[in-house]
CSV table of C-alpha atoms in Angstrom, one decimal:
chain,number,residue,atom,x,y,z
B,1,UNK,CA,0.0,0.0,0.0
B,2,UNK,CA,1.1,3.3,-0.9
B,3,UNK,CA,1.9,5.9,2.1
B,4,UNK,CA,-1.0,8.7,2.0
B,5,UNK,CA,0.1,12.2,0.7
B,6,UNK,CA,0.0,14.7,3.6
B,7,UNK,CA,-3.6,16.1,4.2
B,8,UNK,CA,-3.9,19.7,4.9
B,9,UNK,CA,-5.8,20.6,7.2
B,10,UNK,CA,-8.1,23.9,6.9
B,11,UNK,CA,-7.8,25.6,10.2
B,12,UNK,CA,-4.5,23.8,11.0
B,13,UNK,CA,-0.6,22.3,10.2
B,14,UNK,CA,-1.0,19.8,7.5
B,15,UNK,CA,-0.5,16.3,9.1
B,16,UNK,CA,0.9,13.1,7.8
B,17,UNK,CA,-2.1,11.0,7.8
B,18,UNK,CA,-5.9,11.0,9.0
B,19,UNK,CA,-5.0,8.8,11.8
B,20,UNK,CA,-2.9,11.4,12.9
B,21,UNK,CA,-5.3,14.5,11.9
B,22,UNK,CA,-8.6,13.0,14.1
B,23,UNK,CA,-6.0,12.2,17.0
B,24,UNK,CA,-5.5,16.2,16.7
B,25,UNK,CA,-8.7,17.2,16.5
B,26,UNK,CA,-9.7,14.7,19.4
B,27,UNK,CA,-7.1,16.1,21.6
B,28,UNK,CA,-8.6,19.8,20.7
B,29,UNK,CA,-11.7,18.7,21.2
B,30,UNK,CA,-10.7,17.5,25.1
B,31,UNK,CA,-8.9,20.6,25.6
B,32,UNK,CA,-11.7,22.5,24.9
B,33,UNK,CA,-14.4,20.6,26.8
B,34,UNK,CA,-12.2,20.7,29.9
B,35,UNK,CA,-11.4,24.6,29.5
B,36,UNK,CA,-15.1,24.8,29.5
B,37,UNK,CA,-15.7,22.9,32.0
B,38,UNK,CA,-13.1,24.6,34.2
B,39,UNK,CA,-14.9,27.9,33.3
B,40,UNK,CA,-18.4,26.5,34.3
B,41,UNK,CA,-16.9,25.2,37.6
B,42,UNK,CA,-15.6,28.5,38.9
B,43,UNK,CA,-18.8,30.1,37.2
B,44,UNK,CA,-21.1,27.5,39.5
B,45,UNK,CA,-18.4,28.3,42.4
B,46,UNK,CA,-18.6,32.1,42.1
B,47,UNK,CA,-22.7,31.9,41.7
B,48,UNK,CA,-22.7,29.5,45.1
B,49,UNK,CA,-20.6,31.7,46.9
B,50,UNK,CA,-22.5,35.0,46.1
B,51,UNK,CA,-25.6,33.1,47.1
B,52,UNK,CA,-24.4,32.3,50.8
B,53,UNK,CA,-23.2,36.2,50.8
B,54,UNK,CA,-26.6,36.6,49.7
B,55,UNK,CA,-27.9,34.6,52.1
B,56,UNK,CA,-25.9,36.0,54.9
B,57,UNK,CA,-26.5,39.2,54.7
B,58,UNK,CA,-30.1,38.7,54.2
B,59,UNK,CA,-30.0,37.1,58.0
B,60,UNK,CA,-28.2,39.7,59.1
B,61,UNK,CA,-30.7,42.2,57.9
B,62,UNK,CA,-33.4,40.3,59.3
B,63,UNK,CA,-31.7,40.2,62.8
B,64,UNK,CA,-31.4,43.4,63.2
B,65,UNK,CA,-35.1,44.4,62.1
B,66,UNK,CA,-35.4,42.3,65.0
B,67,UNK,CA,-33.4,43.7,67.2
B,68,UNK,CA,-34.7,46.8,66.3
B,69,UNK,CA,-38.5,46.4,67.1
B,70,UNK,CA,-37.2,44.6,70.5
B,71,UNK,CA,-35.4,47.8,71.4
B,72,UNK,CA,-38.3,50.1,70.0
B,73,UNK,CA,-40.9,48.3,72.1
B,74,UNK,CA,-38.7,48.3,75.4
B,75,UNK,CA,-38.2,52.3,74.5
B,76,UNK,CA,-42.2,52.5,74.0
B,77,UNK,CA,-42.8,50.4,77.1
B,78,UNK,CA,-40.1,52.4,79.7
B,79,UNK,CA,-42.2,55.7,78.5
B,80,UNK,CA,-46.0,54.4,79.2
B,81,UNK,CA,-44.1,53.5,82.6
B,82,UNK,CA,-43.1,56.8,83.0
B,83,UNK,CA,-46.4,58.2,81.7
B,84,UNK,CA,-48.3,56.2,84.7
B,85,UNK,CA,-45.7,56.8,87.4
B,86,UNK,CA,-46.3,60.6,86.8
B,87,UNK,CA,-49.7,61.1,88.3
B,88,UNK,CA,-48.4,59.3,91.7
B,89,UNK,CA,-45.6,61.7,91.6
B,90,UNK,CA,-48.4,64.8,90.9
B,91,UNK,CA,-50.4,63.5,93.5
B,92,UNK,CA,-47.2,64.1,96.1
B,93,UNK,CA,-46.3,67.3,94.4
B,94,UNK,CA,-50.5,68.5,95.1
B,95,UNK,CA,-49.6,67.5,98.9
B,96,UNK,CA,-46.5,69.6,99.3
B,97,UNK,CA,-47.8,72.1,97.5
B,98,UNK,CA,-51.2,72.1,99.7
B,99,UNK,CA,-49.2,72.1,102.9
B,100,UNK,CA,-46.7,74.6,103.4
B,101,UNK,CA,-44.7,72.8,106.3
B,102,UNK,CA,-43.7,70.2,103.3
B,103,UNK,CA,-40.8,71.2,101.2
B,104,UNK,CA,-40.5,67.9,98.9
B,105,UNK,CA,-42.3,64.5,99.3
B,106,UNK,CA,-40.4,62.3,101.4
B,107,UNK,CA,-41.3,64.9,104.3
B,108,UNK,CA,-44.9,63.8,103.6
B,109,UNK,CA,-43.5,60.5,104.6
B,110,UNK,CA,-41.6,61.9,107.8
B,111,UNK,CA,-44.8,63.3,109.1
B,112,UNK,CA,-46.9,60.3,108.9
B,113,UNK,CA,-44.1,58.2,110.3
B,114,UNK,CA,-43.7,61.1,113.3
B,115,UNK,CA,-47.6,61.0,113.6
B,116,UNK,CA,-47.3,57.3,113.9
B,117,UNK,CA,-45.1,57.2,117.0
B,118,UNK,CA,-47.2,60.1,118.4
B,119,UNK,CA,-50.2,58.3,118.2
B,120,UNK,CA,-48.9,55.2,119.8
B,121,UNK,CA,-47.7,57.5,122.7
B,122,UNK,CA,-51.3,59.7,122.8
B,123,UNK,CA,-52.8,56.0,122.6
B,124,UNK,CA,-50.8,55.1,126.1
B,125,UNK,CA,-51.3,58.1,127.5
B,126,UNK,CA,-54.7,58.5,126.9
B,127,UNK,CA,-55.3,54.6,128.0
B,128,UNK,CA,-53.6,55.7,131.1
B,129,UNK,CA,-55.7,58.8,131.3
B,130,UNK,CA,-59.2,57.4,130.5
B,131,UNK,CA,-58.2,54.1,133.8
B,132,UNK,CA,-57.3,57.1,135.7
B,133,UNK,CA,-60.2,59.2,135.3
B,134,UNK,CA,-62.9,56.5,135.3
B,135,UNK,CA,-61.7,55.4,138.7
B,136,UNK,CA,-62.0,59.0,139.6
B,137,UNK,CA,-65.4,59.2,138.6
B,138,UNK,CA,-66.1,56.0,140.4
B,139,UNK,CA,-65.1,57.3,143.6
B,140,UNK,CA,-66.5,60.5,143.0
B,141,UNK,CA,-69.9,58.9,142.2
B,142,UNK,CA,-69.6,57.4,145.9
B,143,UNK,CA,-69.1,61.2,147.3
B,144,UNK,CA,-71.8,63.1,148.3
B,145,UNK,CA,-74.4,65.8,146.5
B,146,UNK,CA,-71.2,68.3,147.5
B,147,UNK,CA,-68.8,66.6,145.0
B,148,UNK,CA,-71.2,67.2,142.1
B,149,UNK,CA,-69.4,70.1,141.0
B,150,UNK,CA,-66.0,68.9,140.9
B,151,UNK,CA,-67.5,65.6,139.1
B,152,UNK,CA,-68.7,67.8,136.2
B,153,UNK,CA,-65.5,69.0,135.8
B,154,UNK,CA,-63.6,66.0,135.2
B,155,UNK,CA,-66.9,64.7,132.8
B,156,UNK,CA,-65.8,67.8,130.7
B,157,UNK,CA,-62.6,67.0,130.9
B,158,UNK,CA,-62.9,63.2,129.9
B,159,UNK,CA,-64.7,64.2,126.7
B,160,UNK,CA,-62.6,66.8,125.7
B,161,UNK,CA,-59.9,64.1,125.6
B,162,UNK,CA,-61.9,61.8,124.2
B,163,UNK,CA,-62.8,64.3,121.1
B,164,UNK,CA,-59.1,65.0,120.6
B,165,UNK,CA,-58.4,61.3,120.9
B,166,UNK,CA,-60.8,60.8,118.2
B,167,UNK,CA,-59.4,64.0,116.2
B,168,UNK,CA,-56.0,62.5,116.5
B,169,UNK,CA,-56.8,58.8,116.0
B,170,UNK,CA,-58.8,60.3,112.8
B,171,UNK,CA,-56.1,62.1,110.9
B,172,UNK,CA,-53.7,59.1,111.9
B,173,UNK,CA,-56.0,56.6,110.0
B,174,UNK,CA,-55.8,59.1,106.8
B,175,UNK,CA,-52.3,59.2,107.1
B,176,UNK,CA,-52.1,55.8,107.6
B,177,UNK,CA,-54.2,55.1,104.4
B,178,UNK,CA,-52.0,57.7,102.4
B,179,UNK,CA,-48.7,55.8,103.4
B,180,UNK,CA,-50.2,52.6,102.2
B,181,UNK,CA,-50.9,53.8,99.0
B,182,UNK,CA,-47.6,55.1,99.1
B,183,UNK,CA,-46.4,51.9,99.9
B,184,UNK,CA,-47.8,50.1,97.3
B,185,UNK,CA,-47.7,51.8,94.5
B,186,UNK,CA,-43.6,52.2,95.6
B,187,UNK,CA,-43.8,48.3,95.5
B,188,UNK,CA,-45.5,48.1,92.4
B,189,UNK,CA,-42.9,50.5,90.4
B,190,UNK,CA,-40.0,48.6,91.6
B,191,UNK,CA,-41.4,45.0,90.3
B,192,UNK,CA,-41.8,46.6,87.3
B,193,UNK,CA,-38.3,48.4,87.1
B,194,UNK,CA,-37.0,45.0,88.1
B,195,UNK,CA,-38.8,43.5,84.9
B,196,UNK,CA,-37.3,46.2,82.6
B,197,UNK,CA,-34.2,45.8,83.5
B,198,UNK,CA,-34.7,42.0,83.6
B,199,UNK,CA,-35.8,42.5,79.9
B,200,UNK,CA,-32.6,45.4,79.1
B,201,UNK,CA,-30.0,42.8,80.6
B,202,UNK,CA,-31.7,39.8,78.2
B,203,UNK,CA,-31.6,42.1,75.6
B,204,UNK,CA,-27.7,43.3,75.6
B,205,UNK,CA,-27.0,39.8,76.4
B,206,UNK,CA,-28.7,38.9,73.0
B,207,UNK,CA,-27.2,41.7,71.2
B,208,UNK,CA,-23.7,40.9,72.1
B,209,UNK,CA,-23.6,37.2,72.1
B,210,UNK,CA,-25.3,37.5,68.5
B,211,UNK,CA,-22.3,40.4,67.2
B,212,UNK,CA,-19.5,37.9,69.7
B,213,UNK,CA,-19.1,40.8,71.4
B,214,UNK,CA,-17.7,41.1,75.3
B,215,UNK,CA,-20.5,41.1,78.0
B,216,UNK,CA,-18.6,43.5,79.9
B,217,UNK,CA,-21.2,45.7,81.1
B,218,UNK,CA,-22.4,45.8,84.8
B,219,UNK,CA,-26.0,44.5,85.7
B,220,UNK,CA,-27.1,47.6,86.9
B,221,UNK,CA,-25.9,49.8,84.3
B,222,UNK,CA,-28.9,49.7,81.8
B,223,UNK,CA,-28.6,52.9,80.6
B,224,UNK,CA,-25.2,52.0,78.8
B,225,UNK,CA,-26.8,48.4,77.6
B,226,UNK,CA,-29.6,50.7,75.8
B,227,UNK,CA,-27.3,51.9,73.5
B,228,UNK,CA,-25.0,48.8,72.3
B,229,UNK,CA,-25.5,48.7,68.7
């Protein structure tokens, strides 16, 4: 058999025989599906790894629209507190204002607790009094017609205590009433306080475990966890 002449090859160098010319296009061929497919594997990488940026970021916008409604609806909670702790704090301010020999309201508290011991000592006293005077009166109800007069006198004198007793033992109740409210509405503020800042602490906890930061702030100091961004 005779040896082939040399093929030339349109789009390149002529070869020696068509084994030789397929073998060269096959290898082309390879080369170019593997570029390809090189090109479509950092194309699939790039597109998955813009996707989990996506992805990310789409969290991280999420979280803190989160964040940001917990912190507005702790803001909008703290100031209806404030709102309903005002009229308590009006209600003292009517009392000084209404009674000259109070300056601020913790002297309204002084006075009732000052009213409290005095009535406790007027109560002895006057338990005292009243054994003392109704023996009295017992004896002097034994005396004769003579003795009338000076009974009268100590009658007078038994109800005159017994109206200020009452007068006393009245505005002691009021006051006693009045410290109560006090009392309870003071009670009442600080469970709630204790629940915001309860709910500020679990907060900035959240906040900075979800950013890694440091929880370095104190327990008390709610003010400064407020404003962690």
């Amino acid at each position: 058999m005779k040896d082939l002449a040399p093929i030339a090859l349109p789009h390149g160098p002529p070869v020696e025989c068509t084994a030789e010319y397929f073998k060269s296009l096959m290898e082309s061929a390879s080369m170019f599906i593997r570029e390809n497919q090189e090109k479509r594997d950092r194309a699939d990488r790039k597109m998955e790894a813009d996707q989990e940026v996506l992805e990310r970021k789409t969290r991280e916008t999420e979280a803190m629209r989160q964040r940001v409604g917990e912190m507005q609806e702790v803001k909008e909670m703290m100031e209806k507190q404030v709102r309903d702790y005002t009229i308590y704090e009006d209600y003292l301010m009517s009392v000084v204002q209404s009674y000259p020999e109070f300056k601020q309201p913790l002297d309204v508290l002084n006075r009732y607790e000052a009213l409290a011991a005095a009535k406790n000592t007027l109560a002895d006293r006057q338990e005292r009094d009243l054994e003392m005077l109704e023996n009295a009166r017992q004896e002097i109800a034994a005396l004769t017609e003579e003795k009338k007069l000076f009974m009268m006198g100590l009658n007078n004198t038994l109800a005159d205590l017994r109206w200020r007793y009452d007068q006393v033992r009245s505005r002691v109740i009021k006051w006693e009433l009045a410290l109560n409210r006090l009392k309870e509405t003071a009670a009442k503020r600080h469970v709630e306080i204790c629940h915001v800042r309860s709910a500020i602490w679990s907060l900035y906890t959240k906040i900075c475990r979800s950013k890694g930061l440091l929880i370095d702030l104190p327990v008390d100091d709610f003010e400064q966890q407020l404003v962690v961004r």
